[in-house]
Short mmCIF file of C-alpha atoms (C1' of nucleotides) in Angstrom, two decimals:
data_model
loop_
_atom_site.label_atom_id
_atom_site.label_comp_id
_atom_site.label_asym_id
_atom_site.label_seq_id
_atom_site.Cartn_x
_atom_site.Cartn_y
_atom_site.Cartn_z
CA MET A 48 15.32 22.84 -37.28
CA SER A 49 18.98 22.01 -36.62
CA GLY A 50 19.42 24.23 -33.61
CA ASN A 51 16.02 23.16 -32.21
CA GLU A 52 16.43 19.52 -33.07
CA SER A 53 13.30 17.45 -33.29
CA CYS A 54 12.66 15.10 -30.43
CA ILE A 55 12.31 11.99 -32.51
CA VAL A 56 15.56 12.70 -34.34
CA ARG A 57 17.29 13.13 -31.03
CA HIS A 58 15.76 9.81 -29.87
CA PHE A 59 17.06 8.04 -33.00
CA LYS A 60 20.46 9.60 -32.88
CA HIS A 61 20.78 7.85 -29.52
CA TYR A 62 21.30 4.74 -31.65
CA GLY A 63 23.98 6.32 -33.87
CA PRO A 64 24.66 9.06 -36.46
CA LEU A 65 22.10 9.55 -39.20
CA SER A 66 22.59 10.59 -42.82
CA GLU A 67 20.95 13.67 -44.29
CA SER A 68 18.37 11.59 -46.10
CA ASP A 69 17.56 9.45 -43.07
CA THR A 70 17.10 12.56 -41.00
CA LYS A 71 14.75 13.90 -43.58
CA LEU A 72 12.71 10.68 -43.69
CA LEU A 73 12.49 10.81 -39.98
CA GLN A 74 11.48 14.42 -39.74
CA ALA A 75 8.39 13.44 -41.75
CA LEU A 76 7.41 11.61 -38.58
CA GLU A 77 6.87 14.92 -36.88
CA LYS A 78 4.74 16.62 -39.49
CA GLU A 79 1.51 18.19 -38.39
CA PRO A 80 2.01 18.18 -34.71
CA ILE A 81 -1.22 18.45 -32.80
CA SER A 82 -1.48 19.62 -29.26
CA GLY A 83 -3.60 18.07 -26.53
CA THR A 84 -4.35 18.90 -23.00
CA SER A 85 -3.81 16.97 -19.77
CA GLY A 86 -6.35 14.19 -19.22
CA GLN A 87 -7.27 14.04 -22.92
CA THR A 88 -7.87 10.62 -24.50
CA LEU A 89 -5.85 10.01 -27.65
CA TRP A 90 -7.65 6.76 -28.37
CA GLU A 91 -9.54 3.94 -26.63
CA GLU A 92 -9.29 0.25 -26.62
CA GLY A 93 -11.15 -1.12 -29.64
CA ASP A 94 -10.57 2.01 -31.79
CA LYS A 95 -9.29 1.35 -35.31
CA ALA A 96 -5.48 1.25 -35.37
CA GLY A 97 -3.72 2.62 -38.33
CA GLU A 98 -0.97 4.93 -37.14
CA ILE A 99 1.76 5.32 -34.60
CA CYS A 100 2.46 8.57 -32.73
CA THR A 101 5.57 10.28 -31.49
CA ILE A 102 5.39 12.39 -28.38
CA LYS A 103 7.05 15.67 -29.22
CA SER A 104 6.49 17.01 -25.75
CA GLY A 105 4.56 15.91 -22.66
CA TRP A 106 3.75 12.63 -20.85
CA ALA A 107 1.11 9.96 -21.60
CA TYR A 108 0.13 6.55 -20.44
CA SER A 109 -1.57 3.51 -21.93
CA TYR A 110 -4.01 1.35 -20.06
CA ARG A 111 -6.46 -1.50 -20.29
CA ASN A 112 -9.78 -1.38 -18.52
CA ILE A 113 -10.68 -4.58 -16.65
CA ASP A 114 -14.17 -5.95 -16.38
CA ASP A 115 -14.30 -5.45 -12.58
CA GLY A 116 -13.89 -1.71 -12.97
CA THR A 117 -10.20 -1.56 -12.22
CA ARG A 118 -7.56 -0.97 -14.86
CA GLN A 119 -3.97 -1.79 -15.60
CA VAL A 120 -1.61 0.86 -16.73
CA LEU A 121 0.78 -0.72 -19.29
CA ASP A 122 3.25 2.02 -20.20
CA VAL A 123 4.16 5.53 -19.30
CA PHE A 124 5.43 7.49 -22.30
CA LEU A 125 7.94 10.28 -22.11
CA PRO A 126 8.89 13.03 -24.57
CA GLY A 127 10.51 11.39 -27.61
CA ASP A 128 8.79 8.02 -27.13
CA ILE A 129 6.89 6.26 -29.83
CA VAL A 130 3.32 5.22 -28.99
CA GLY A 131 1.27 2.52 -30.65
CA LEU A 132 3.99 0.46 -32.19
CA ARG A 133 2.56 -2.76 -30.70
CA GLU A 134 -0.64 -2.41 -32.66
CA PHE A 135 1.24 -2.51 -35.89
CA ALA A 136 0.15 -6.10 -36.35
CA PHE A 137 -3.49 -5.52 -35.37
CA LYS A 138 -6.53 -3.83 -36.71
CA GLU A 139 -7.72 -2.50 -33.31
CA ARG A 140 -6.10 -0.68 -30.38
CA MET A 141 -5.39 -3.09 -27.59
CA SER A 142 -5.25 -0.33 -25.03
CA GLY A 143 -6.31 3.23 -24.49
CA ILE A 144 -3.95 6.24 -24.31
CA LYS A 145 -4.43 9.36 -22.14
CA LEU A 146 -2.25 12.43 -21.75
CA LEU A 147 -0.72 13.11 -18.35
CA THR A 148 0.27 16.69 -19.15
CA ASP A 149 -0.46 19.15 -21.96
CA SER A 150 1.39 17.61 -24.90
CA VAL A 151 2.25 17.84 -28.57
CA ILE A 152 1.76 14.69 -30.54
CA CYS A 153 2.58 13.71 -34.15
CA ARG A 154 0.64 11.03 -35.99
CA PHE A 155 2.19 8.75 -38.59
CA PRO A 156 0.24 6.16 -40.61
CA HIS A 157 1.50 2.52 -40.66
CA ASN A 158 1.90 2.70 -44.42
CA HIS A 159 4.62 5.33 -43.99
CA LEU A 160 6.42 2.98 -41.68
CA ILE A 161 6.45 0.34 -44.42
CA ASP A 162 7.82 2.97 -46.80
CA ILE A 163 10.66 3.52 -44.41
CA PHE A 164 11.31 -0.25 -44.28
CA ARG A 165 11.64 -0.07 -48.08
CA ASP A 166 13.78 3.05 -48.19
CA SER A 167 16.23 2.85 -45.27
CA THR A 168 17.78 -0.22 -43.77
CA LYS A 169 19.26 2.02 -41.07
CA LEU A 170 16.03 3.47 -39.91
CA THR A 171 14.37 0.05 -40.12
CA THR A 172 17.09 -1.34 -37.85
CA ILE A 173 16.51 1.49 -35.39
CA PHE A 174 12.73 0.97 -35.41
CA PHE A 175 13.29 -2.68 -34.77
CA SER A 176 15.67 -1.88 -31.90
CA ILE A 177 13.09 0.44 -30.41
CA SER A 178 10.43 -2.28 -30.58
CA ALA A 179 12.86 -4.61 -28.97
CA ARG A 180 13.69 -2.14 -26.27
CA GLN A 181 9.97 -1.67 -25.56
CA GLN A 182 9.75 -5.45 -25.11
CA THR A 183 12.63 -5.30 -22.67
CA LEU A 184 10.89 -2.63 -20.62
CA LEU A 185 7.75 -4.77 -20.57
CA THR A 186 9.59 -7.83 -19.31
CA GLU A 187 11.22 -5.74 -16.62
CA ARG A 188 7.71 -4.67 -15.58
CA LEU A 189 6.59 -8.21 -15.61
CA VAL A 190 9.27 -9.11 -13.03
CA ASN A 191 8.16 -6.10 -11.08
CA LEU A 192 4.53 -7.22 -10.94
CA GLY A 193 5.23 -10.90 -10.45
CA ARG A 194 8.00 -11.05 -7.93
CA ARG A 195 8.42 -7.83 -5.98
CA ASN A 196 6.52 -6.42 -2.99
CA ALA A 197 4.92 -2.97 -2.87
CA PHE A 198 8.05 -1.27 -1.56
CA GLU A 199 10.28 -2.64 -4.30
CA LYS A 200 7.62 -2.15 -6.97
CA THR A 201 7.21 1.50 -6.18
CA ALA A 202 10.96 2.10 -5.94
CA HIS A 203 11.36 0.35 -9.29
CA LEU A 204 8.78 2.35 -11.11
CA VAL A 205 10.29 5.70 -9.93
CA TYR A 206 13.78 4.48 -10.80
CA GLU A 207 12.76 3.20 -14.25
CA LEU A 208 11.31 6.62 -15.11
CA TYR A 209 14.40 8.32 -13.70
CA MET A 210 16.69 6.25 -15.90
CA ARG A 211 14.60 6.80 -19.01
CA LEU A 212 14.54 10.50 -18.49
CA LYS A 213 18.29 10.50 -17.94
CA ARG A 214 18.79 8.63 -21.16
CA THR A 215 17.71 11.57 -23.23
CA ASN A 216 18.63 14.23 -20.61
CA PRO A 217 22.05 13.21 -19.29
CA GLU A 218 22.32 16.40 -17.27
CA LEU A 219 19.31 15.36 -15.10
CA GLY A 220 19.98 15.64 -11.36
CA ASN A 221 18.43 13.44 -8.73
CA SER A 222 15.07 15.10 -8.77
CA PHE A 223 12.37 15.55 -11.49
CA GLU A 224 8.65 16.23 -12.14
CA LEU A 225 6.46 13.12 -11.99
CA PRO A 226 2.98 13.97 -13.24
CA LEU A 227 1.46 10.59 -12.00
CA SER A 228 -1.24 10.50 -9.34
CA GLN A 229 -1.01 7.75 -6.73
CA GLN A 230 -4.07 6.18 -8.35
CA ILE A 231 -2.24 5.87 -11.66
CA ILE A 232 0.87 4.52 -9.93
CA ALA A 233 -1.35 1.97 -8.21
CA ASP A 234 -2.87 0.96 -11.56
CA ALA A 235 0.60 0.56 -12.99
CA LEU A 236 1.83 -1.61 -10.14
CA GLY A 237 -1.21 -3.73 -9.41
CA LEU A 238 -1.70 -2.14 -6.03
CA SER A 239 -4.41 -0.05 -4.41
CA ALA A 240 -4.06 3.69 -4.20
CA VAL A 241 -4.17 3.47 -0.40
CA HIS A 242 -1.24 1.15 -0.25
CA VAL A 243 0.74 3.34 -2.67
CA SER A 244 0.27 6.19 -0.23
CA ARG A 245 1.51 3.98 2.66
CA THR A 246 4.47 2.88 0.51
CA PHE A 247 5.59 6.41 -0.33
CA SER A 248 5.42 7.26 3.38
CA GLU A 249 7.66 4.34 4.02
CA LEU A 250 10.04 5.35 1.23
CA ARG A 251 10.28 8.75 2.77
CA GLU A 252 10.90 7.39 6.28
CA GLU A 253 13.68 5.24 4.85
CA ASN A 254 15.17 8.39 3.24
CA MET A 255 15.06 6.78 -0.20
CA ILE A 256 12.45 8.75 -2.15
CA CYS A 257 10.68 11.88 -1.33
CA ARG A 258 7.57 12.68 -3.35
CA GLU A 259 5.66 15.93 -2.84
CA ARG A 260 2.87 16.95 -5.24
CA ASN A 261 4.25 16.02 -8.65
CA HIS A 262 7.86 16.23 -7.77
CA VAL A 263 10.17 13.39 -6.64
CA THR A 264 13.64 13.44 -5.24
CA LEU A 265 15.84 10.40 -5.16
CA LEU A 266 17.60 10.59 -1.82
CA ASP A 267 19.80 7.52 -1.94
CA ILE A 268 20.28 6.16 -5.46
CA GLU A 269 22.67 3.39 -4.41
CA ARG A 270 20.20 1.93 -1.92
CA LEU A 271 17.43 2.20 -4.52
CA GLU A 272 19.51 0.18 -6.97
CA SER A 273 20.21 -2.47 -4.41
CA VAL A 274 16.60 -2.76 -3.29
CA ILE A 275 15.34 -3.37 -6.89
CA GLY A 276 18.25 -5.61 -7.86
CA PHE A 277 19.21 -3.19 -10.62
CA SER A 278 21.54 -4.60 -13.20
CA LYS A 279 23.29 -2.34 -15.65
CA ALA A 280 22.77 -4.92 -18.38
CA TYR A 281 19.80 -3.30 -19.84
CA LEU A 282 21.77 -0.23 -20.56
CA GLN A 283 24.26 -2.15 -22.62
CA GLU A 284 22.71 -1.35 -26.00
CA GLN A 285 23.89 -2.81 -29.20
CA ASP A 286 25.21 -0.75 -32.10
CA TYR A 287 24.44 -2.21 -35.49
CA LEU A 288 24.54 1.03 -37.41
CA SER A 289 28.17 0.62 -38.36
CA TYR A 290 27.21 -2.63 -39.94
CA VAL A 291 24.28 -1.15 -41.80
CA SER A 292 25.75 1.96 -43.28
CA MET B 936 10.89 -29.46 -48.14
CA SER B 937 7.51 -28.44 -49.62
CA GLY B 938 5.61 -31.42 -48.32
CA ASN B 939 7.25 -31.19 -44.94
CA GLU B 940 7.01 -27.40 -44.77
CA SER B 941 9.38 -25.72 -42.34
CA CYS B 942 7.89 -24.51 -39.11
CA ILE B 943 9.08 -20.95 -39.57
CA VAL B 944 7.72 -20.76 -43.06
CA ARG B 945 4.40 -21.92 -41.80
CA HIS B 946 4.51 -19.36 -39.04
CA PHE B 947 5.26 -16.52 -41.53
CA LYS B 948 2.61 -17.67 -44.01
CA HIS B 949 0.15 -17.06 -41.24
CA TYR B 950 0.67 -13.39 -42.22
CA GLY B 951 0.10 -13.92 -45.90
CA PRO B 952 1.49 -15.59 -49.04
CA LEU B 953 5.25 -15.50 -49.60
CA SER B 954 7.12 -15.32 -52.90
CA GLU B 955 9.67 -17.94 -53.94
CA SER B 956 12.59 -15.72 -53.00
CA ASP B 957 11.16 -14.72 -49.68
CA THR B 958 10.60 -18.35 -48.87
CA LYS B 959 14.18 -19.11 -49.63
CA LEU B 960 15.40 -16.21 -47.54
CA LEU B 961 13.33 -17.50 -44.75
CA GLN B 962 14.39 -21.10 -45.00
CA ALA B 963 17.90 -19.94 -44.31
CA LEU B 964 16.61 -19.29 -40.82
CA GLU B 965 16.35 -22.96 -40.30
CA LYS B 966 19.76 -24.04 -41.42
CA GLU B 967 21.76 -26.24 -39.13
CA PRO B 968 19.11 -27.33 -36.72
CA ILE B 969 20.53 -28.45 -33.37
CA SER B 970 18.67 -30.66 -31.01
CA GLY B 971 18.48 -30.28 -27.27
CA THR B 972 17.00 -32.23 -24.38
CA SER B 973 14.39 -31.35 -21.86
CA GLY B 974 15.75 -29.17 -19.07
CA GLN B 975 18.71 -27.99 -21.13
CA THR B 976 19.82 -24.34 -20.83
CA LEU B 977 20.04 -22.53 -24.22
CA TRP B 978 21.57 -19.48 -22.68
CA GLU B 979 21.62 -17.58 -19.38
CA GLU B 980 21.08 -14.04 -18.37
CA GLY B 981 24.22 -12.02 -19.04
CA ASP B 982 25.42 -14.24 -21.92
CA LYS B 983 26.55 -12.42 -25.03
CA ALA B 984 23.50 -11.86 -27.35
CA GLY B 985 24.17 -12.06 -31.10
CA GLU B 986 21.54 -14.37 -32.56
CA ILE B 987 17.83 -15.23 -32.56
CA CYS B 988 16.51 -18.72 -32.60
CA THR B 989 13.53 -20.41 -34.07
CA ILE B 990 12.00 -23.38 -32.33
CA LYS B 991 11.55 -26.04 -34.99
CA SER B 992 9.98 -28.41 -32.50
CA GLY B 993 9.47 -28.54 -28.75
CA TRP B 994 8.63 -26.08 -25.98
CA ALA B 995 10.93 -23.63 -24.05
CA TYR B 996 10.58 -20.80 -21.57
CA SER B 997 12.52 -17.67 -20.69
CA TYR B 998 13.00 -16.44 -17.12
CA ARG B 999 14.82 -13.96 -14.89
CA ASN B 1000 16.34 -15.00 -11.64
CA ILE B 1001 15.56 -12.62 -8.75
CA ASP B 1002 17.98 -11.83 -5.99
CA ASP B 1003 15.84 -13.39 -3.32
CA GLY B 1004 16.14 -16.85 -5.01
CA THR B 1005 12.77 -16.80 -6.79
CA ARG B 1006 12.42 -16.26 -10.48
CA GLN B 1007 9.99 -14.85 -12.96
CA VAL B 1008 9.06 -16.84 -16.07
CA LEU B 1009 8.63 -14.28 -18.90
CA ASP B 1010 7.48 -16.30 -21.91
CA VAL B 1011 6.58 -19.79 -22.89
CA PHE B 1012 7.74 -20.61 -26.43
CA LEU B 1013 5.90 -23.03 -28.70
CA PRO B 1014 6.94 -24.72 -31.97
CA GLY B 1015 7.39 -22.12 -34.70
CA ASP B 1016 8.11 -19.29 -32.22
CA ILE B 1017 11.04 -16.94 -32.45
CA VAL B 1018 13.18 -16.61 -29.40
CA GLY B 1019 15.56 -13.82 -28.49
CA LEU B 1020 14.10 -11.06 -30.66
CA ARG B 1021 13.91 -8.65 -27.72
CA GLU B 1022 17.70 -8.72 -27.22
CA PHE B 1023 18.23 -7.43 -30.76
CA ALA B 1024 18.93 -4.03 -29.35
CA PHE B 1025 21.29 -5.27 -26.55
CA LYS B 1026 24.67 -6.85 -26.17
CA GLU B 1027 23.69 -9.19 -23.42
CA ARG B 1028 20.81 -11.66 -22.85
CA MET B 1029 18.25 -10.16 -20.46
CA SER B 1030 16.85 -13.50 -19.53
CA GLY B 1031 17.76 -17.15 -19.56
CA ILE B 1032 16.15 -19.83 -21.83
CA LYS B 1033 15.51 -23.47 -20.87
CA LEU B 1034 13.88 -26.25 -22.82
CA LEU B 1035 10.70 -27.79 -21.48
CA THR B 1036 10.81 -30.75 -23.83
CA ASP B 1037 13.38 -32.35 -26.18
CA SER B 1038 13.56 -29.77 -28.98
CA VAL B 1039 15.14 -28.83 -32.23
CA ILE B 1040 16.40 -25.25 -32.47
CA CYS B 1041 17.88 -23.21 -35.27
CA ARG B 1042 20.21 -20.29 -34.58
CA PHE B 1043 20.37 -17.15 -36.74
CA PRO B 1044 22.79 -14.23 -36.22
CA HIS B 1045 21.50 -10.71 -35.91
CA ASN B 1046 23.50 -9.65 -38.98
CA HIS B 1047 21.43 -11.93 -41.14
CA LEU B 1048 18.29 -10.29 -39.82
CA ILE B 1049 19.67 -6.97 -41.07
CA ASP B 1050 20.38 -8.57 -44.40
CA ILE B 1051 16.70 -9.48 -44.54
CA PHE B 1052 15.75 -5.88 -43.70
CA ARG B 1053 17.78 -4.81 -46.79
CA ASP B 1054 16.54 -7.49 -49.12
CA SER B 1055 12.85 -7.99 -48.42
CA THR B 1056 10.30 -5.40 -47.36
CA LYS B 1057 7.77 -8.13 -46.98
CA LEU B 1058 9.81 -10.23 -44.54
CA THR B 1059 10.79 -7.10 -42.65
CA THR B 1060 7.11 -6.19 -42.27
CA ILE B 1061 6.39 -9.69 -40.94
CA PHE B 1062 9.30 -9.64 -38.51
CA PHE B 1063 8.05 -6.28 -37.24
CA SER B 1064 4.58 -7.67 -36.89
CA ILE B 1065 5.88 -10.60 -34.91
CA SER B 1066 7.80 -8.25 -32.63
CA ALA B 1067 4.61 -6.23 -32.20
CA ARG B 1068 2.59 -9.35 -31.50
CA GLN B 1069 5.12 -10.41 -28.81
CA GLN B 1070 4.63 -7.05 -27.21
CA THR B 1071 0.93 -7.53 -27.17
CA LEU B 1072 1.28 -10.91 -25.45
CA LEU B 1073 3.51 -9.28 -22.87
CA THR B 1074 1.00 -6.56 -22.16
CA GLU B 1075 -1.69 -9.19 -21.78
CA ARG B 1076 0.45 -10.86 -19.22
CA LEU B 1077 0.97 -7.56 -17.50
CA VAL B 1078 -2.79 -7.30 -17.03
CA ASN B 1079 -2.77 -10.88 -15.84
CA LEU B 1080 -0.13 -10.23 -13.15
CA GLY B 1081 -1.41 -6.88 -12.13
CA ARG B 1082 -5.09 -7.16 -11.89
CA ARG B 1083 -6.29 -10.75 -11.71
CA ASN B 1084 -6.50 -13.20 -8.76
CA ALA B 1085 -4.99 -16.62 -8.76
CA PHE B 1086 -7.99 -18.36 -10.22
CA GLU B 1087 -8.18 -15.94 -13.14
CA LYS B 1088 -4.46 -15.91 -13.66
CA THR B 1089 -4.22 -19.65 -13.94
CA ALA B 1090 -7.24 -19.87 -16.29
CA HIS B 1091 -5.68 -17.14 -18.44
CA LEU B 1092 -2.31 -18.86 -18.75
CA VAL B 1093 -3.90 -22.07 -19.87
CA TYR B 1094 -6.20 -20.31 -22.21
CA GLU B 1095 -3.44 -18.24 -23.81
CA LEU B 1096 -1.44 -21.29 -24.52
CA TYR B 1097 -4.52 -23.04 -25.93
CA MET B 1098 -5.19 -20.14 -28.27
CA ARG B 1099 -1.54 -19.95 -29.39
CA LEU B 1100 -1.51 -23.65 -30.14
CA LYS B 1101 -4.75 -23.37 -32.02
CA ARG B 1102 -3.38 -20.60 -34.17
CA THR B 1103 -0.95 -22.90 -35.88
CA ASN B 1104 -2.98 -26.09 -35.34
CA PRO B 1105 -6.54 -25.08 -36.14
CA GLU B 1106 -7.71 -28.65 -35.80
CA LEU B 1107 -6.73 -28.74 -32.09
CA GLY B 1108 -9.50 -30.05 -29.85
CA ASN B 1109 -10.18 -28.94 -26.27
CA SER B 1110 -7.32 -30.88 -24.81
CA PHE B 1111 -3.52 -30.78 -25.23
CA GLU B 1112 -0.12 -31.61 -23.72
CA LEU B 1113 1.19 -28.95 -21.29
CA PRO B 1114 4.81 -29.72 -20.32
CA LEU B 1115 4.84 -27.14 -17.44
CA SER B 1116 5.28 -28.15 -13.81
CA GLN B 1117 3.23 -26.33 -11.18
CA GLN B 1118 6.40 -24.68 -10.08
CA ILE B 1119 7.02 -23.14 -13.52
CA ILE B 1120 3.37 -22.03 -13.74
CA ALA B 1121 3.79 -20.43 -10.32
CA ASP B 1122 6.94 -18.61 -11.53
CA ALA B 1123 5.02 -17.38 -14.57
CA LEU B 1124 2.08 -16.09 -12.59
CA GLY B 1125 3.84 -14.65 -9.55
CA LEU B 1126 2.28 -17.23 -7.23
CA SER B 1127 3.61 -19.97 -5.00
CA ALA B 1128 3.56 -23.53 -6.27
CA VAL B 1129 1.35 -24.50 -3.33
CA HIS B 1130 -1.23 -22.00 -4.36
CA VAL B 1131 -1.14 -23.12 -7.98
CA SER B 1132 -1.96 -26.58 -6.78
CA ARG B 1133 -4.89 -25.27 -4.77
CA THR B 1134 -6.05 -23.28 -7.82
CA PHE B 1135 -6.03 -26.24 -10.14
CA SER B 1136 -8.07 -28.19 -7.62
CA GLU B 1137 -10.56 -25.28 -7.64
CA LEU B 1138 -10.59 -25.16 -11.46
CA ARG B 1139 -11.38 -28.91 -11.49
CA GLU B 1140 -14.09 -28.61 -8.90
CA GLU B 1141 -15.66 -25.79 -10.95
CA ASN B 1142 -15.49 -28.09 -14.04
CA MET B 1143 -13.47 -25.58 -15.96
CA ILE B 1144 -10.03 -27.08 -16.40
CA CYS B 1145 -8.86 -30.60 -15.76
CA ARG B 1146 -5.05 -31.06 -15.42
CA GLU B 1147 -3.50 -34.48 -14.94
CA ARG B 1148 0.22 -34.96 -15.31
CA ASN B 1149 1.18 -32.96 -18.34
CA HIS B 1150 -2.12 -33.06 -19.98
CA VAL B 1151 -4.95 -30.46 -19.74
CA THR B 1152 -8.53 -30.53 -20.85
CA LEU B 1153 -10.67 -27.42 -21.16
CA LEU B 1154 -14.05 -28.52 -19.87
CA ASP B 1155 -15.98 -25.25 -20.38
CA ILE B 1156 -14.37 -22.85 -22.82
CA GLU B 1157 -17.23 -20.30 -22.67
CA ARG B 1158 -16.93 -19.95 -18.98
CA LEU B 1159 -13.18 -19.69 -19.20
CA GLU B 1160 -13.50 -16.83 -21.68
CA SER B 1161 -15.91 -15.01 -19.42
CA VAL B 1162 -13.74 -15.47 -16.29
CA ILE B 1163 -10.73 -13.94 -17.92
CA GLY B 1164 -12.67 -11.25 -19.79
CA PHE B 1165 -11.41 -12.53 -23.03
CA SER B 1166 -11.88 -10.23 -26.04
CA LYS B 1167 -11.39 -11.48 -29.52
CA ALA B 1168 -9.66 -8.22 -30.41
CA TYR B 1169 -6.20 -9.58 -30.17
CA LEU B 1170 -6.95 -12.10 -32.86
CA GLN B 1171 -7.89 -9.33 -35.30
CA GLU B 1172 -4.57 -9.23 -37.03
CA GLN B 1173 -3.59 -6.73 -39.63
CA ASP B 1174 -2.71 -7.67 -43.23
CA TYR B 1175 -0.15 -5.33 -44.73
CA LEU B 1176 1.31 -7.75 -47.17
CA SER B 1177 -0.98 -6.68 -49.95
CA TYR B 1178 0.34 -3.18 -49.52
CA VAL B 1179 3.95 -4.37 -49.50
CA SER B 1180 4.02 -6.69 -52.48
"C1'" DG C 661 -13.52 35.09 -0.01
"C1'" DT C 662 -16.50 30.88 -0.20
"C1'" DC C 663 -17.48 26.62 -1.89
"C1'" DC C 664 -16.36 22.52 -4.09
"C1'" DA C 665 -13.67 18.82 -5.95
"C1'" DC C 666 -9.82 16.13 -5.57
"C1'" DA C 667 -5.34 14.16 -4.16
"C1'" DG C 668 -3.44 12.36 -0.39
"C1'" DA C 669 -2.71 10.55 4.69
"C1'" DT C 670 -3.98 7.51 8.14
"C1'" DA C 671 -6.41 4.02 10.81
"C1'" DA C 672 -9.25 -0.30 11.61
"C1'" DC C 673 -10.48 -4.35 9.88
"C1'" DA C 674 -10.79 -8.24 6.27
"C1'" DT C 675 -8.71 -11.54 3.20
"C1'" DG C 676 -6.05 -13.77 -0.60
"C1'" DG C 677 -2.22 -15.94 -1.02
"C1'" DG C 678 2.50 -17.09 1.22
"C1'" DT C 679 4.97 -20.37 4.23
"C1'" DT C 680 5.85 -24.39 6.41
"C1'" DA C 681 4.93 -28.98 7.15
"C1'" DT C 682 3.37 -33.63 6.12
"C1'" DG C 683 1.60 -37.24 3.22
"C1'" DT C 684 1.05 -39.89 -1.19
"C1'" DG C 685 1.74 -41.87 -5.60
"C1'" DA C 686 4.74 -42.15 -9.77
"C1'" DT C 687 9.22 -42.53 -11.68
"C1'" DT C 688 14.03 -43.32 -11.60
"C1'" DT C 689 18.31 -45.50 -9.81
"C1'" DA C 690 20.71 -49.09 -7.75
"C1'" DT D 921 12.77 -55.15 -5.32
"C1'" DA D 922 14.28 -51.39 -2.44
"C1'" DA D 923 15.50 -46.79 -2.02
"C1'" DA D 924 15.49 -42.28 -3.46
"C1'" DT D 925 13.55 -38.50 -5.82
"C1'" DC D 926 10.02 -35.70 -7.71
"C1'" DA D 927 5.52 -33.67 -8.55
"C1'" DC D 928 1.55 -32.83 -6.38
"C1'" DA D 929 -2.22 -32.44 -2.62
"C1'" DT D 930 -3.80 -30.69 1.63
"C1'" DA D 931 -3.87 -28.36 6.09
"C1'" DA D 932 -2.72 -24.78 9.68
"C1'" DC D 933 -1.12 -20.54 10.38
"C1'" DC D 934 0.41 -15.75 9.15
"C1'" DC D 935 1.21 -11.48 6.85
"C1'" DA D 936 1.11 -8.17 2.99
"C1'" DT D 937 -2.08 -5.84 0.84
"C1'" DG D 938 -7.02 -4.69 -0.07
"C1'" DT D 939 -11.21 -2.27 1.62
"C1'" DT D 940 -13.80 1.16 3.78
"C1'" DA D 941 -13.95 5.19 6.21
"C1'" DT D 942 -12.57 9.70 7.89
"C1'" DC D 943 -9.71 13.74 7.84
"C1'" DT D 944 -6.63 17.36 5.79
"C1'" DG D 945 -4.76 20.54 2.56
"C1'" DT D 946 -4.66 22.59 -2.07
"C1'" DG D 947 -6.35 24.69 -6.16
"C1'" DG D 948 -10.10 26.07 -9.16
"C1'" DA D 949 -14.72 28.29 -10.10
"C1'" DC D 950 -17.52 31.89 -9.23
#
DNA sequence: GTCCACAGATAACATGGGTTATGTGATTTA
DNA sequence: TAAATCACATAACCCATGTTATCTGTGGAC
């Protein structure tokens, strides 16, 4: 397990070194991995909520269906991400989850999370940081939906995913697989699929982003950053673990 | 202190009964209250982040300034709310905070939060629930910005605030003080102030919401709920405290 | 290899909401 | 009391994005 380190452990180590016992506690998060196929529904809005999941491999997204037949995509989840944290306080799922690729998922009941709160201040602090970080991503998306036009929205979405991939894969170049259809991108950005198509054409004409099939290349990262008003602030993460241990 | 129960303790008791010692730990959150006046800036984007705040009394809002001179309002905070939780994982503030009314605020350093993680599984669970609940509110706003028109957006904002007030003030009628200018509402909904004005005119014509000065009256709550596709799901909160204690 | 389903591109047209401008009443300042 | 400021209402005009429709290319099923 040490050579082929678990995805969740790698994710947590991003926040600082872990002790033997913390690593063991954490590895319990990845017991009984189950695999799913692209398009599969993990759960739907209104289902009973009693567990969180870690994504060992693959991509997924969460969404809310709207009465008028449209839907809003709320998050896109990448390998190593934790899914379902925000329903910790609720009895029902507030949003559905579907897989974007074939994936491996590990389920973990809320009660075990509380056991971790009791047993490890360090892991608790990290879980709390992860929840805070998810909030920060959501507020960033709020800005995206509220105050940017289609061009900026689309650039931002691609760039956000790029940065998140790079966080766990520092060696990532300027090009990656993006298993999102234009319809899903539209549902994430509050746009129509037609306009997303127009916008990607424009991004290519401007030599900023080239998307073909499920593969994107960032052609001019500096200009991307200036278009979306990127600030490096939300990379400045805190390190409390020295205080904790 | 027991007759005039602290706001934060009342907020936490919403999640279940607290022991003597937990109540004491919690009351430390409201030491050294400082008062501020309407319009005052508590902190700005980029300031050093090292504490959370509880709002003992008054209203506030958080916002991000956008390069083009506009801004996005991210949250509106009510008495009893906790502010700044999402920067727990970061060194800098991701958004500014301003007071909407004269208020009383209590500051609480992040280190103390970690002390609570170590000392009380119950309070930790509640803090985690609050963070999760804040995430849920954010996703609800994401839906609002992404997939609703101006009429629905405005109805939703007013209704959300109404429900949140009612959560801590169950006796609240169908009318309350709303210290938000149309400009701030516009910045929260991704609209222009002019269109917010148009929309409130429409809401009044439809006999759904009447807003005059800083006072709103909900004229037809049922129709409001149907317009925004309200589901009671996000009131179905979980109760883990029996498991914890 | 043929057929089918689906993702995507593009075009023509419609519209919700932005922008700019002007007016009004309420509140504050002098 | 006069002047200045502010929050809001309303109207005219415009544009970004939605809607509907058609066409193309690709990959899967058989």
